Amino acid sequence: MKMRWGAGLLAAAILFVAQPQGSAEEVISPEIYQWVQSTSRQNYFFNKQQMYFGQDSQGKLDANIVLVPVLKTYDLVQIQDVQAKRRWKMLPMEGYNDLVGTAEYLRFDLDKGTVTVYKHEDLDSEWGVLSVTTSDKAVKIADLSEKDVDGIFYRTILKYAYAHIDELVDRTEKVKKAKVTDDVKKKLAHLKNPELKKAEKEAKAEGNGSDKKKSR
């Protein structure tokens, strides 16, 4: 039995078929998927309705981690390139004549400024999962140039996340049953207002300096 791309994502999506690059965004629901960019080979979307904060082992919301599923649809040249690479690596080709794109699952670490594509799924025209690969390799976003396609994609996703923090918190609480404690609320306040964190850090540094002078 063929696997299907994440049930929650599938239910939220409009079935797509391989399309010319210019029309791909027309067959994917803009209510669910935020289009970011189109290159000559791929269209880039992220699922804004399945964006969550992470959770720690105690079920507490982790405001440092943002989890986002993304979708990339391919043109014919990209499809042929993927097929050729799989043949060269002697990987299974079953179903790859119907390849249309990929689903990837991203984990952003806000403190470290990194992103990890922890799961990659090749998809056919019926959202069937052709293959799955996983990785724990983290990429430093600052190392990607302003013109780098992936860099643009990741920075756009983060910009959206920062602008919708309350929405992400609410969804993570309701759907994932995450706990929001006082320390989590403080972290969230810092995300909304970076200057607040800076001011608190400076005040703490000044306080430590005064204490040292008194002890002399």
PDB file of C-alpha atoms in Angstrom:
ATOM      1  CA  MET A   1       0.000   0.000   0.000  1.00  0.00           C
ATOM      2  CA  LYS A   2       1.438   3.331  -1.061  1.00  0.00           C
ATOM      3  CA  MET A   3       2.038   5.907   1.644  1.00  0.00           C
ATOM      4  CA  ARG A   4       0.200   9.197   1.439  1.00  0.00           C
ATOM      5  CA  TRP A   5       1.682  12.568   2.191  1.00  0.00           C
ATOM      6  CA  GLY A   6       0.771  13.598   5.782  1.00  0.00           C
ATOM      7  CA  ALA A   7      -2.965  13.123   6.310  1.00  0.00           C
ATOM      8  CA  GLY A   8      -3.454  16.545   7.881  1.00  0.00           C
ATOM      9  CA  LEU A   9      -1.637  18.245   5.050  1.00  0.00           C
ATOM     10  CA  LEU A  10      -3.418  16.200   2.415  1.00  0.00           C
ATOM     11  CA  ALA A  11      -6.849  17.065   3.773  1.00  0.00           C
ATOM     12  CA  ALA A  12      -5.932  20.724   3.648  1.00  0.00           C
ATOM     13  CA  ALA A  13      -4.629  20.709   0.102  1.00  0.00           C
ATOM     14  CA  ILE A  14      -6.010  20.865  -3.397  1.00  0.00           C
ATOM     15  CA  LEU A  15      -4.777  17.977  -5.501  1.00  0.00           C
ATOM     16  CA  PHE A  16      -2.230  19.176  -8.004  1.00  0.00           C
ATOM     17  CA  VAL A  17      -0.811  17.763 -11.213  1.00  0.00           C
ATOM     18  CA  ALA A  18       2.402  18.661 -12.986  1.00  0.00           C
ATOM     19  CA  GLN A  19       1.885  22.154 -14.332  1.00  0.00           C
ATOM     20  CA  PRO A  20       3.977  24.767 -16.131  1.00  0.00           C
ATOM     21  CA  GLN A  21       5.812  26.874 -13.578  1.00  0.00           C
ATOM     22  CA  GLY A  22       3.648  29.920 -14.096  1.00  0.00           C
ATOM     23  CA  SER A  23       0.403  28.197 -13.117  1.00  0.00           C
ATOM     24  CA  ALA A  24       1.448  26.009 -10.180  1.00  0.00           C
ATOM     25  CA  GLU A  25       0.310  28.543  -7.595  1.00  0.00           C
ATOM     26  CA  GLU A  26      -3.127  28.595  -9.236  1.00  0.00           C
ATOM     27  CA  VAL A  27      -3.827  24.954  -8.319  1.00  0.00           C
ATOM     28  CA  ILE A  28      -2.588  25.054  -4.712  1.00  0.00           C
ATOM     29  CA  SER A  29      -4.862  26.666  -2.139  1.00  0.00           C
ATOM     30  CA  PRO A  30      -3.570  30.122  -1.109  1.00  0.00           C
ATOM     31  CA  GLU A  31      -5.610  29.754   2.081  1.00  0.00           C
ATOM     32  CA  ILE A  32      -3.224  27.006   3.144  1.00  0.00           C
ATOM     33  CA  TYR A  33      -0.036  27.461   1.186  1.00  0.00           C
ATOM     34  CA  GLN A  34       1.913  30.686   1.092  1.00  0.00           C
ATOM     35  CA  TRP A  35       3.743  31.059  -2.205  1.00  0.00           C
ATOM     36  CA  VAL A  36       7.219  32.508  -1.761  1.00  0.00           C
ATOM     37  CA  GLN A  37       8.998  32.324  -5.098  1.00  0.00           C
ATOM     38  CA  SER A  38       9.328  30.548  -8.416  1.00  0.00           C
ATOM     39  CA  THR A  39      12.598  29.743 -10.100  1.00  0.00           C
ATOM     40  CA  SER A  40      12.971  28.307 -13.589  1.00  0.00           C
ATOM     41  CA  ARG A  41      12.827  24.830 -12.042  1.00  0.00           C
ATOM     42  CA  GLN A  42      10.676  24.942  -8.906  1.00  0.00           C
ATOM     43  CA  ASN A  43       7.823  26.703  -7.109  1.00  0.00           C
ATOM     44  CA  TYR A  44       8.269  27.234  -3.365  1.00  0.00           C
ATOM     45  CA  PHE A  45       5.398  27.197  -0.852  1.00  0.00           C
ATOM     46  CA  PHE A  46       5.064  26.764   2.902  1.00  0.00           C
ATOM     47  CA  ASN A  47       2.013  25.526   4.790  1.00  0.00           C
ATOM     48  CA  LYS A  48       0.943  28.394   7.034  1.00  0.00           C
ATOM     49  CA  GLN A  49      -1.853  26.338   8.629  1.00  0.00           C
ATOM     50  CA  GLN A  50       0.522  23.613   9.816  1.00  0.00           C
ATOM     51  CA  MET A  51       3.169  25.890  11.327  1.00  0.00           C
ATOM     52  CA  TYR A  52       3.841  25.202  15.013  1.00  0.00           C
ATOM     53  CA  PHE A  53       6.221  25.937  17.834  1.00  0.00           C
ATOM     54  CA  GLY A  54       8.090  22.931  19.164  1.00  0.00           C
ATOM     55  CA  GLN A  55       7.592  21.175  22.505  1.00  0.00           C
ATOM     56  CA  ASP A  56      10.028  19.876  25.087  1.00  0.00           C
ATOM     57  CA  SER A  57       9.927  16.451  26.727  1.00  0.00           C
ATOM     58  CA  GLN A  58       7.521  17.750  29.406  1.00  0.00           C
ATOM     59  CA  GLY A  59       5.053  18.997  26.810  1.00  0.00           C
ATOM     60  CA  LYS A  60       5.969  22.640  27.367  1.00  0.00           C
ATOM     61  CA  LEU A  61       5.926  24.925  24.346  1.00  0.00           C
ATOM     62  CA  ASP A  62       9.443  25.515  23.036  1.00  0.00           C
ATOM     63  CA  ALA A  63       9.479  29.079  21.722  1.00  0.00           C
ATOM     64  CA  ASN A  64      12.939  28.537  20.283  1.00  0.00           C
ATOM     65  CA  ILE A  65      11.811  25.924  17.749  1.00  0.00           C
ATOM     66  CA  VAL A  66       9.493  26.522  14.785  1.00  0.00           C
ATOM     67  CA  LEU A  67       8.271  23.561  12.718  1.00  0.00           C
ATOM     68  CA  VAL A  68       7.066  24.137   9.165  1.00  0.00           C
ATOM     69  CA  PRO A  69       6.048  21.792   6.325  1.00  0.00           C
ATOM     70  CA  VAL A  70       6.887  23.096   2.861  1.00  0.00           C
ATOM     71  CA  LEU A  71       5.983  22.112  -0.673  1.00  0.00           C
ATOM     72  CA  LYS A  72       8.002  22.429  -3.868  1.00  0.00           C
ATOM     73  CA  THR A  73       6.546  21.659  -7.283  1.00  0.00           C
ATOM     74  CA  TYR A  74       8.829  20.840 -10.210  1.00  0.00           C
ATOM     75  CA  ASP A  75       8.941  21.639 -13.889  1.00  0.00           C
ATOM     76  CA  LEU A  76       9.811  18.944 -16.432  1.00  0.00           C
ATOM     77  CA  VAL A  77      13.541  19.712 -16.383  1.00  0.00           C
ATOM     78  CA  GLN A  78      13.731  19.364 -12.589  1.00  0.00           C
ATOM     79  CA  ILE A  79      11.742  16.126 -12.729  1.00  0.00           C
ATOM     80  CA  GLN A  80      14.146  14.706 -15.301  1.00  0.00           C
ATOM     81  CA  ASP A  81      17.108  15.841 -13.206  1.00  0.00           C
ATOM     82  CA  VAL A  82      15.792  14.031 -10.106  1.00  0.00           C
ATOM     83  CA  GLN A  83      15.098  10.921 -12.167  1.00  0.00           C
ATOM     84  CA  ALA A  84      18.588  10.986 -13.706  1.00  0.00           C
ATOM     85  CA  LYS A  85      20.272  11.340 -10.309  1.00  0.00           C
ATOM     86  CA  ARG A  86      18.313   8.411  -8.906  1.00  0.00           C
ATOM     87  CA  ARG A  87      19.301   6.231 -11.861  1.00  0.00           C
ATOM     88  CA  TRP A  88      22.946   7.236 -11.438  1.00  0.00           C
ATOM     89  CA  LYS A  89      22.794   6.315  -7.731  1.00  0.00           C
ATOM     90  CA  MET A  90      20.983   3.070  -8.639  1.00  0.00           C
ATOM     91  CA  LEU A  91      18.008   3.974  -6.443  1.00  0.00           C
ATOM     92  CA  PRO A  92      14.494   2.534  -6.990  1.00  0.00           C
ATOM     93  CA  MET A  93      12.588   4.234  -9.816  1.00  0.00           C
ATOM     94  CA  GLU A  94       9.108   2.852  -9.197  1.00  0.00           C
ATOM     95  CA  GLY A  95       6.537   5.643  -9.493  1.00  0.00           C
ATOM     96  CA  TYR A  96       9.088   8.272 -10.487  1.00  0.00           C
ATOM     97  CA  ASN A  97       7.559   8.607 -13.944  1.00  0.00           C
ATOM     98  CA  ASP A  98       4.774  10.458 -12.063  1.00  0.00           C
ATOM     99  CA  LEU A  99       7.033  12.661  -9.904  1.00  0.00           C
ATOM    100  CA  VAL A 100       5.692  16.208  -9.489  1.00  0.00           C
ATOM    101  CA  GLY A 101       7.449  17.653  -6.463  1.00  0.00           C
ATOM    102  CA  THR A 102       8.533  17.242  -2.888  1.00  0.00           C
ATOM    103  CA  ALA A 103       7.329  17.834   0.644  1.00  0.00           C
ATOM    104  CA  GLU A 104       9.924  18.844   3.215  1.00  0.00           C
ATOM    105  CA  TYR A 105       9.670  19.313   6.951  1.00  0.00           C
ATOM    106  CA  LEU A 106      11.743  22.128   8.436  1.00  0.00           C
ATOM    107  CA  ARG A 107      12.911  22.733  11.986  1.00  0.00           C
ATOM    108  CA  PHE A 108      14.102  26.267  12.727  1.00  0.00           C
ATOM    109  CA  ASP A 109      16.250  26.896  15.805  1.00  0.00           C
ATOM    110  CA  LEU A 110      15.766  30.604  16.467  1.00  0.00           C
ATOM    111  CA  ASP A 111      18.583  30.976  19.002  1.00  0.00           C
ATOM    112  CA  LYS A 112      21.146  29.253  16.796  1.00  0.00           C
ATOM    113  CA  GLY A 113      19.811  30.762  13.575  1.00  0.00           C
ATOM    114  CA  THR A 114      19.716  27.370  11.871  1.00  0.00           C
ATOM    115  CA  VAL A 115      17.295  25.301   9.825  1.00  0.00           C
ATOM    116  CA  THR A 116      17.196  21.526   9.467  1.00  0.00           C
ATOM    117  CA  VAL A 117      15.329  19.706   6.700  1.00  0.00           C
ATOM    118  CA  TYR A 118      14.626  16.735   8.922  1.00  0.00           C
ATOM    119  CA  LYS A 119      12.415  14.881   6.427  1.00  0.00           C
ATOM    120  CA  HIS A 120      12.123  14.936   2.631  1.00  0.00           C
ATOM    121  CA  GLU A 121       9.364  13.153   0.698  1.00  0.00           C
ATOM    122  CA  ASP A 122       9.191  12.864  -3.090  1.00  0.00           C
ATOM    123  CA  LEU A 123       5.564  13.103  -4.246  1.00  0.00           C
ATOM    124  CA  ASP A 124       3.565  11.872  -7.214  1.00  0.00           C
ATOM    125  CA  SER A 125       0.540  13.585  -8.769  1.00  0.00           C
ATOM    126  CA  GLU A 126      -1.840  11.927  -6.275  1.00  0.00           C
ATOM    127  CA  TRP A 127       0.195  12.996  -3.225  1.00  0.00           C
ATOM    128  CA  GLY A 128       1.608   9.498  -2.974  1.00  0.00           C
ATOM    129  CA  VAL A 129       4.966   9.374  -1.188  1.00  0.00           C
ATOM    130  CA  LEU A 130       7.529   7.821  -3.521  1.00  0.00           C
ATOM    131  CA  SER A 131      10.436   7.849  -1.079  1.00  0.00           C
ATOM    132  CA  VAL A 132      11.444   9.322   2.270  1.00  0.00           C
ATOM    133  CA  THR A 133      14.833  10.554   3.439  1.00  0.00           C
ATOM    134  CA  THR A 134      15.732  12.035   6.811  1.00  0.00           C
ATOM    135  CA  SER A 135      18.569  14.236   8.014  1.00  0.00           C
ATOM    136  CA  ASP A 136      19.809  16.009  11.135  1.00  0.00           C
ATOM    137  CA  LYS A 137      22.124  18.397   9.290  1.00  0.00           C
ATOM    138  CA  ALA A 138      21.584  21.989  10.423  1.00  0.00           C
ATOM    139  CA  VAL A 139      22.294  24.868   8.047  1.00  0.00           C
ATOM    140  CA  LYS A 140      23.284  28.292   9.360  1.00  0.00           C
ATOM    141  CA  ILE A 141      20.901  30.701   7.664  1.00  0.00           C
ATOM    142  CA  ALA A 142      23.350  33.599   7.991  1.00  0.00           C
ATOM    143  CA  ASP A 143      25.777  31.633   5.806  1.00  0.00           C
ATOM    144  CA  LEU A 144      23.302  31.736   2.906  1.00  0.00           C
ATOM    145  CA  SER A 145      23.615  34.819   0.714  1.00  0.00           C
ATOM    146  CA  GLU A 146      20.772  37.280   0.221  1.00  0.00           C
ATOM    147  CA  LYS A 147      20.354  35.959  -3.331  1.00  0.00           C
ATOM    148  CA  ASP A 148      20.500  32.279  -2.396  1.00  0.00           C
ATOM    149  CA  VAL A 149      17.171  30.645  -3.311  1.00  0.00           C
ATOM    150  CA  ASP A 150      16.983  28.571  -0.136  1.00  0.00           C
ATOM    151  CA  GLY A 151      18.101  31.546   1.935  1.00  0.00           C
ATOM    152  CA  ILE A 152      15.283  33.675   0.533  1.00  0.00           C
ATOM    153  CA  PHE A 153      12.818  30.872   1.218  1.00  0.00           C
ATOM    154  CA  TYR A 154      13.910  30.338   4.823  1.00  0.00           C
ATOM    155  CA  ARG A 155      14.041  34.040   5.677  1.00  0.00           C
ATOM    156  CA  THR A 156      10.560  34.579   4.246  1.00  0.00           C
ATOM    157  CA  ILE A 157       9.172  31.741   6.369  1.00  0.00           C
ATOM    158  CA  LEU A 158      10.792  33.185   9.489  1.00  0.00           C
ATOM    159  CA  LYS A 159       9.466  36.651   8.708  1.00  0.00           C
ATOM    160  CA  TYR A 160       5.963  35.195   8.504  1.00  0.00           C
ATOM    161  CA  ALA A 161       6.441  33.261  11.752  1.00  0.00           C
ATOM    162  CA  TYR A 162       7.604  36.353  13.648  1.00  0.00           C
ATOM    163  CA  ALA A 163       4.591  38.284  12.346  1.00  0.00           C
ATOM    164  CA  HIS A 164       2.175  35.546  13.486  1.00  0.00           C
ATOM    165  CA  ILE A 165       3.575  34.516  16.875  1.00  0.00           C
ATOM    166  CA  ASP A 166       0.225  34.649  18.689  1.00  0.00           C
ATOM    167  CA  GLU A 167      -1.377  32.524  15.984  1.00  0.00           C
ATOM    168  CA  LEU A 168       1.394  29.918  16.252  1.00  0.00           C
ATOM    169  CA  VAL A 169       1.115  29.855  20.040  1.00  0.00           C
ATOM    170  CA  ASP A 170      -2.657  29.417  19.908  1.00  0.00           C
ATOM    171  CA  ARG A 171      -2.404  26.601  17.354  1.00  0.00           C
ATOM    172  CA  THR A 172       0.365  24.831  19.269  1.00  0.00           C
ATOM    173  CA  GLU A 173      -1.646  25.044  22.490  1.00  0.00           C
ATOM    174  CA  LYS A 174      -4.916  23.834  20.978  1.00  0.00           C
ATOM    175  CA  VAL A 175      -3.699  21.207  18.526  1.00  0.00           C
ATOM    176  CA  LYS A 176      -0.514  19.960  20.201  1.00  0.00           C
ATOM    177  CA  LYS A 177      -1.760  20.575  23.767  1.00  0.00           C
ATOM    178  CA  ALA A 178       1.460  22.416  24.581  1.00  0.00           C
ATOM    179  CA  LYS A 179       1.814  24.084  27.982  1.00  0.00           C
ATOM    180  CA  VAL A 180       2.599  27.804  28.101  1.00  0.00           C
ATOM    181  CA  THR A 181       4.340  28.664  31.369  1.00  0.00           C
ATOM    182  CA  ASP A 182       5.547  32.029  32.655  1.00  0.00           C
ATOM    183  CA  ASP A 183       9.070  31.475  31.345  1.00  0.00           C
ATOM    184  CA  VAL A 184       7.630  30.578  27.940  1.00  0.00           C
ATOM    185  CA  LYS A 185       5.574  33.787  27.969  1.00  0.00           C
ATOM    186  CA  LYS A 186       8.754  35.736  28.705  1.00  0.00           C
ATOM    187  CA  LYS A 187      10.527  34.111  25.767  1.00  0.00           C
ATOM    188  CA  LEU A 188       7.560  34.881  23.511  1.00  0.00           C
ATOM    189  CA  ALA A 189       7.613  38.512  24.643  1.00  0.00           C
ATOM    190  CA  HIS A 190      11.272  38.684  23.623  1.00  0.00           C
ATOM    191  CA  LEU A 191      10.432  37.245  20.199  1.00  0.00           C
ATOM    192  CA  LYS A 192       7.779  39.899  19.689  1.00  0.00           C
ATOM    193  CA  ASN A 193      10.005  42.684  20.956  1.00  0.00           C
ATOM    194  CA  PRO A 194      13.753  41.976  20.600  1.00  0.00           C
ATOM    195  CA  GLU A 195      14.516  45.372  22.135  1.00  0.00           C
ATOM    196  CA  LEU A 196      12.934  44.175  25.383  1.00  0.00           C
ATOM    197  CA  LYS A 197      15.418  41.315  25.622  1.00  0.00           C
ATOM    198  CA  LYS A 198      18.271  43.689  24.824  1.00  0.00           C
ATOM    199  CA  ALA A 199      17.145  46.139  27.522  1.00  0.00           C
ATOM    200  CA  GLU A 200      16.847  43.372  30.125  1.00  0.00           C
ATOM    201  CA  LYS A 201      20.301  42.079  29.229  1.00  0.00           C
ATOM    202  CA  GLU A 202      21.822  45.550  29.539  1.00  0.00           C
ATOM    203  CA  ALA A 203      20.060  46.161  32.856  1.00  0.00           C
ATOM    204  CA  LYS A 204      21.365  42.858  34.189  1.00  0.00           C
ATOM    205  CA  ALA A 205      24.895  43.721  33.067  1.00  0.00           C
ATOM    206  CA  GLU A 206      24.691  47.115  34.784  1.00  0.00           C
ATOM    207  CA  GLY A 207      23.398  45.463  37.940  1.00  0.00           C
ATOM    208  CA  ASN A 208      26.274  43.010  37.980  1.00  0.00           C
ATOM    209  CA  GLY A 209      28.711  45.887  37.494  1.00  0.00           C
ATOM    210  CA  SER A 210      27.275  47.776  40.461  1.00  0.00           C
ATOM    211  CA  ASP A 211      27.469  44.696  42.664  1.00  0.00           C
ATOM    212  CA  LYS A 212      31.144  44.246  41.825  1.00  0.00           C
ATOM    213  CA  LYS A 213      31.917  47.866  42.740  1.00  0.00           C
ATOM    214  CA  LYS A 214      30.150  47.504  46.101  1.00  0.00           C
ATOM    215  CA  SER A 215      32.106  44.378  46.928  1.00  0.00           C
ATOM    216  CA  ARG A 216      35.451  46.161  46.508  1.00  0.00           C
TER     217      ARG A 216
END
